CSV table of C-alpha atoms in Angstrom, one decimal:
chain,number,residue,atom,x,y,z
M,297,LEU,CA,-2.2,-9.0,-38.8
M,298,GLN,CA,-5.3,-6.9,-38.6
M,299,GLU,CA,-7.4,-6.5,-35.5
M,300,TYR,CA,-11.1,-5.6,-35.5
M,301,ASP,CA,-13.5,-4.7,-32.7
M,302,THR,CA,-16.2,-7.2,-33.5
M,303,TYR,CA,-16.6,-10.6,-35.1
M,304,SER,CA,-19.0,-9.0,-37.6
M,305,SER,CA,-16.3,-6.6,-38.7
M,306,CYS,CA,-13.9,-9.5,-39.2
M,307,VAL,CA,-16.4,-11.4,-41.3
M,308,GLU,CA,-17.0,-8.3,-43.4
M,309,ALA,CA,-13.3,-7.9,-44.0
M,310,LEU,CA,-13.0,-11.6,-45.0
M,311,SER,CA,-16.0,-11.2,-47.4
M,312,SER,CA,-14.6,-8.1,-49.0
M,313,GLY,CA,-11.1,-9.7,-49.5
M,314,SER,CA,-9.4,-7.3,-47.1
M,315,VAL,CA,-8.2,-10.3,-45.1
M,316,ASP,CA,-7.5,-13.9,-46.2
M,317,ALA,CA,-8.7,-15.6,-43.1
M,318,LEU,CA,-9.8,-15.1,-39.5
M,319,THR,CA,-9.5,-17.1,-36.3
M,320,THR,CA,-11.6,-17.5,-33.2
M,321,ASP,CA,-13.5,-20.3,-31.6
M,322,ASP,CA,-14.7,-22.9,-34.1
M,323,THR,CA,-18.3,-22.6,-33.0
M,324,ILE,CA,-18.3,-18.8,-33.6
M,325,LEU,CA,-16.7,-19.4,-37.1
M,326,ALA,CA,-19.2,-22.1,-37.9
M,327,GLY,CA,-22.1,-19.9,-36.8
M,328,TYR,CA,-21.1,-17.2,-39.3
M,329,ALA,CA,-20.5,-19.8,-42.0
M,330,ALA,CA,-24.0,-21.2,-41.4
M,331,GLN,CA,-25.7,-17.8,-41.9
M,332,GLU,CA,-27.7,-17.5,-45.1
M,333,GLN,CA,-26.0,-14.3,-46.1
M,334,TRP,CA,-22.6,-16.1,-46.2
M,335,SER,CA,-23.9,-19.3,-47.7
M,336,GLY,CA,-21.0,-21.2,-49.4
M,337,GLN,CA,-18.5,-18.3,-48.9
M,338,PHE,CA,-16.8,-19.5,-45.7
M,339,ARG,CA,-15.9,-22.8,-44.1
M,340,VAL,CA,-14.0,-23.8,-40.9
M,341,VAL,CA,-10.6,-25.4,-41.8
M,342,GLY,CA,-7.5,-26.6,-40.2
M,343,ALA,CA,-6.6,-27.7,-36.7
M,344,PRO,CA,-7.5,-25.6,-33.7
M,345,PHE,CA,-4.8,-23.3,-32.4
M,346,SER,CA,-5.8,-23.8,-28.8
M,347,GLU,CA,-8.5,-25.2,-26.6
M,348,GLU,CA,-10.6,-22.9,-24.5
M,349,LEU,CA,-12.9,-24.5,-21.9
M,350,TYR,CA,-16.2,-22.9,-21.1
M,351,GLY,CA,-18.1,-23.0,-17.9
M,352,ILE,CA,-21.2,-21.7,-16.2
M,353,GLY,CA,-20.4,-19.9,-13.0
M,354,VAL,CA,-22.7,-20.1,-10.0
M,355,GLN,CA,-22.2,-19.3,-6.3
M,356,GLN,CA,-20.5,-22.1,-4.5
M,357,GLY,CA,-23.0,-24.5,-2.9
M,358,SER,CA,-25.8,-23.3,-5.1
M,359,GLU,CA,-28.5,-25.8,-6.1
M,360,LEU,CA,-28.3,-24.4,-9.6
M,361,CYS,CA,-25.0,-26.3,-10.2
M,362,GLY,CA,-26.7,-29.7,-10.0
M,363,GLN,CA,-29.7,-28.5,-12.0
M,364,ILE,CA,-27.5,-27.1,-14.7
M,365,ASN,CA,-25.4,-30.3,-14.9
M,366,ASP,CA,-28.6,-32.4,-15.0
M,367,ALA,CA,-30.1,-30.3,-17.8
M,368,LEU,CA,-26.9,-30.6,-19.8
M,369,THR,CA,-26.7,-34.3,-19.2
M,370,GLU,CA,-30.3,-34.6,-20.4
M,371,LEU,CA,-29.5,-32.6,-23.6
M,372,PHE,CA,-26.8,-35.1,-24.5
M,373,GLU,CA,-28.7,-38.3,-23.5
M,374,GLU,CA,-31.7,-37.3,-25.6
M,375,ASP,CA,-29.5,-36.3,-28.6
M,376,ALA,CA,-31.0,-32.8,-28.2
M,377,PHE,CA,-27.5,-31.3,-28.4
M,378,ALA,CA,-27.0,-32.9,-31.8
M,379,ALA,CA,-30.3,-31.4,-33.0
M,380,ILE,CA,-29.3,-28.0,-31.6
M,381,ASN,CA,-25.9,-28.3,-33.4
M,382,ASP,CA,-27.6,-29.2,-36.7
M,383,ALA,CA,-30.2,-26.5,-36.4
M,384,ASN,CA,-27.5,-23.8,-35.8
M,385,PHE,CA,-24.5,-25.0,-37.7
M,386,GLY,CA,-25.9,-27.5,-40.3
M,387,PRO,CA,-25.4,-25.3,-43.3
M,388,ALA,CA,-21.7,-24.8,-42.4
M,389,ASP,CA,-21.2,-28.6,-42.3
M,390,TYR,CA,-19.7,-28.3,-38.8
M,391,THR,CA,-19.4,-31.1,-36.3
M,392,PRO,CA,-17.8,-30.4,-33.0
M,393,ASP,CA,-14.7,-32.4,-32.2
M,394,PRO,CA,-15.7,-34.9,-29.5
M,395,ALA,CA,-12.1,-34.8,-28.1
M,396,THR,CA,-12.5,-31.1,-27.2
M,397,ASN,CA,-16.3,-31.1,-26.8
M,398,PRO,CA,-17.2,-33.9,-24.3
M,399,SER,CA,-20.7,-35.2,-24.3
M,400,THR,CA,-21.0,-35.0,-20.5
M,401,PRO,CA,-20.8,-32.0,-18.1
M,402,GLY,CA,-17.5,-31.8,-16.4
M,403,GLY,CA,-18.4,-29.5,-13.6
M,404,HIS,CA,-18.2,-30.2,-10.0
M,405,CYS,CA,-20.8,-29.0,-7.5
M,406,SER,CA,-18.9,-28.5,-4.3
């Protein structure tokens, strides 16, 4: 097991053959695999080790909560999220797992 301070250092170690694999969130891995400089060198494989949920924190009672949820809902309803995914991860042939990446916001505004 080798630890590095940055994802970029991990990717450099993988590219140079210093390590055989690296692990982190699949979207981060796919982002690196999609970069032109790494074209065809890396791919995301295997099942996830864990699930990490992401959130956007706002002050309790803030109007921003509803606005953020509305904006996210609109992204999914207009298929803009799919276009964003394709634009950023397309070269890595990465598709988010719908079981762990729901297509609706899950936040509560209370």
